[in-house]
Each structure stands twice: as structure tokens, then as C-alpha cells.
CSV table of C-alpha atoms in Angstrom, one decimal:
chain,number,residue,atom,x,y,z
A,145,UNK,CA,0.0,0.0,0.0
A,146,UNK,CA,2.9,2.2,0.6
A,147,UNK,CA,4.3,2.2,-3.1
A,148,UNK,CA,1.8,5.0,-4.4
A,149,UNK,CA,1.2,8.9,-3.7
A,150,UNK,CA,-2.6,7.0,-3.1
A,151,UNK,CA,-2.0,4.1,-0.7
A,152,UNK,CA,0.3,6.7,1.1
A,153,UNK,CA,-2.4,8.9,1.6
A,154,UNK,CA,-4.4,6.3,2.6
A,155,UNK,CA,-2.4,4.8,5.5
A,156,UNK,CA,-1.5,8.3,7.0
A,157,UNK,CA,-5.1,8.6,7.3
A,158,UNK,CA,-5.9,5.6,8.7
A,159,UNK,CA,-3.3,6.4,11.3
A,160,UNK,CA,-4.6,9.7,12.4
A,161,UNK,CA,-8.3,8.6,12.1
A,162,UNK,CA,-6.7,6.1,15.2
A,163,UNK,CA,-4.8,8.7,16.8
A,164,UNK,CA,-8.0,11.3,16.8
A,165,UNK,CA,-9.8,8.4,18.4
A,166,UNK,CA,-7.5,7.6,20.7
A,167,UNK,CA,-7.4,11.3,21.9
A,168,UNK,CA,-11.0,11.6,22.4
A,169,UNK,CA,-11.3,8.2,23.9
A,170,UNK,CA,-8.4,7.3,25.9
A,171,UNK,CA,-6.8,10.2,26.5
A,172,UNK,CA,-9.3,12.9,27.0
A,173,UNK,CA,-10.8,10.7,29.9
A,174,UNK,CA,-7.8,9.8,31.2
A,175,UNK,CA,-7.0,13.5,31.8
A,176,UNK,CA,-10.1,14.6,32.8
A,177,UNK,CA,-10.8,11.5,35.3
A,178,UNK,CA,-7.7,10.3,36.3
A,179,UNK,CA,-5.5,13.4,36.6
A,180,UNK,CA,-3.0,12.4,33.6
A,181,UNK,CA,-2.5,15.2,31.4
A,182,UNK,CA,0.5,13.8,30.2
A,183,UNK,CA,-1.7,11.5,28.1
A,184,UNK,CA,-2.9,14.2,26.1
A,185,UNK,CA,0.5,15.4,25.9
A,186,UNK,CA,1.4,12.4,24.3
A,187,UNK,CA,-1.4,11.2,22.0
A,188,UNK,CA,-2.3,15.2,21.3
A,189,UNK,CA,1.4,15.6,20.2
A,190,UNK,CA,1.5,12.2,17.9
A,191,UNK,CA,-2.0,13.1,16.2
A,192,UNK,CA,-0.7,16.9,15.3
A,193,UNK,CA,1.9,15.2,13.7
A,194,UNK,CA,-0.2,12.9,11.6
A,195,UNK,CA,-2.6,15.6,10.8
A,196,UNK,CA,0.3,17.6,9.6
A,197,UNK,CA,1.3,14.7,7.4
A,198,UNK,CA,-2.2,13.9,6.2
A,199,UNK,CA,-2.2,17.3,5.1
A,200,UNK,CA,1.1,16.7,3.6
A,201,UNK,CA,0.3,13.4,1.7
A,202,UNK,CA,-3.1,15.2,0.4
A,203,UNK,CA,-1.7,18.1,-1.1
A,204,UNK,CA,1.0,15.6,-2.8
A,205,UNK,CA,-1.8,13.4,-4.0
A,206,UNK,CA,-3.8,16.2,-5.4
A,207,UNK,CA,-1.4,17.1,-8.1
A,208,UNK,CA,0.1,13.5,-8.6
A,209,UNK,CA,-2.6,11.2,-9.1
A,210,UNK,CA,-4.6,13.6,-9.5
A,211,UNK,CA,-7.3,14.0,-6.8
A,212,UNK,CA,-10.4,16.2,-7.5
A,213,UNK,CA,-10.7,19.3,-5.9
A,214,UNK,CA,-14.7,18.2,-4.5
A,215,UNK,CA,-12.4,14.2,-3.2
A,216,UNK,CA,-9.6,16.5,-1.8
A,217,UNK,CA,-11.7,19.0,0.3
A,218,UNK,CA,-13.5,16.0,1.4
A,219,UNK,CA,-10.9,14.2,2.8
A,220,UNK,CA,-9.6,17.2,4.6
A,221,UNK,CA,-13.0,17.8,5.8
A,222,UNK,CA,-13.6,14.0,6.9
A,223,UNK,CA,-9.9,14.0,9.3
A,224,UNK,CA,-11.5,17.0,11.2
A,225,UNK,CA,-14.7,14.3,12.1
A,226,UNK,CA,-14.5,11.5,14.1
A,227,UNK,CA,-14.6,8.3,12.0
A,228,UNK,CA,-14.4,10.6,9.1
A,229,UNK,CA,-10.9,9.2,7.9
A,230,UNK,CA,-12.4,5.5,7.6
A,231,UNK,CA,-15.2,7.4,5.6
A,232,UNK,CA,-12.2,9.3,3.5
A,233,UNK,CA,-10.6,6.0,3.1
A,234,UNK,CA,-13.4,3.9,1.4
A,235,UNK,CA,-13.7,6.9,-1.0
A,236,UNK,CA,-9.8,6.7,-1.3
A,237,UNK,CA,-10.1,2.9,-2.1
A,238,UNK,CA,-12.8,3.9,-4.7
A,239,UNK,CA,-10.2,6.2,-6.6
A,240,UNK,CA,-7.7,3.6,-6.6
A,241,UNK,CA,-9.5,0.7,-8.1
A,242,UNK,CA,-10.9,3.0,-10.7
């Protein structure tokens, strides 16, 4: 999956779809009922990252493969929404097949 601009795209937002999740569901509670910030810290830190990179690998794919301006602003749109990357992604998988 890694070898294209596409299946790059695609695993870097898989991975920050997991990492949002994990923020609002692991580490956001864990803060805010246990007392351990540092988990936000942590997870917080790793998601900005892949969001940064998702951002990244989107821009790349738009002009490479090429994406669609209505497929890109999607995608962007989906990674601010919780399950929205596995949404992104099936539209991804769409695009490659075709």
C-alpha cells in the first residue's frame, strides 16, 4: 500500500483517524478523570503530527494522481470528524481501483 502517492495517503489517514480516536477516547478521559495530562501530551502531540502529514500526503496526491478538488476538500473535511478518515478512506479505495 505504501508504493503510491494513493495508498500513502491512505495509510496516514488511517493512522490519524486512530490517533483522533485515541485522543477523544483514551486520553481525553484519562486526563479529565484520572488526573493524567501527560496523556494528552502524548497522543495530542502524535496526532498533530499525523494531521500535519495527512495534510502533507493530500496536497502531494492532489497534483500527482490527480485527486479532484470536491475528493480532496473531502478528505480534509472527513480528518476534522471523528470516524471521518475510515469514511475518506473507502472513497480513497474507490479512486484507486478506478
Amino acid at each position: 500500500m505504501w508504493k503510491t502517492d494513493l495508498g500513502r495517503l491512505r495509510v496516514v489517514s488511517l493512522l490519524e483517524g486512530v490517533s483522533y480516536l485515541l485522543l477523544l477516547g483514551v486520553a481525553m478521559p484519562l486526563k479529565y478523570a484520572s488526573g493524567l495530562p501527560e496523556a494528552v501530551h502524548v497522543v495530542g502531540w502524535a496526532h498533530g503530527v499525523l494531521f500535519i502529514a495527512l495534510a502533507g500526503f493530500l496536497l502531494i496526491a492532489w497534483r500527482r494522481v490527480p485527486l479532484s478538488f470536491a475528493l480532496t476538500v473531502g478528505v480534509f473535511v472527513a480528518a476534522l470528524l471523528p470516524f471521518g478518515p475510515f469514511v475518506a478512506d473507502r472513497w480513497l479505495k474507490e479512486k484507486a481501483h478506478a
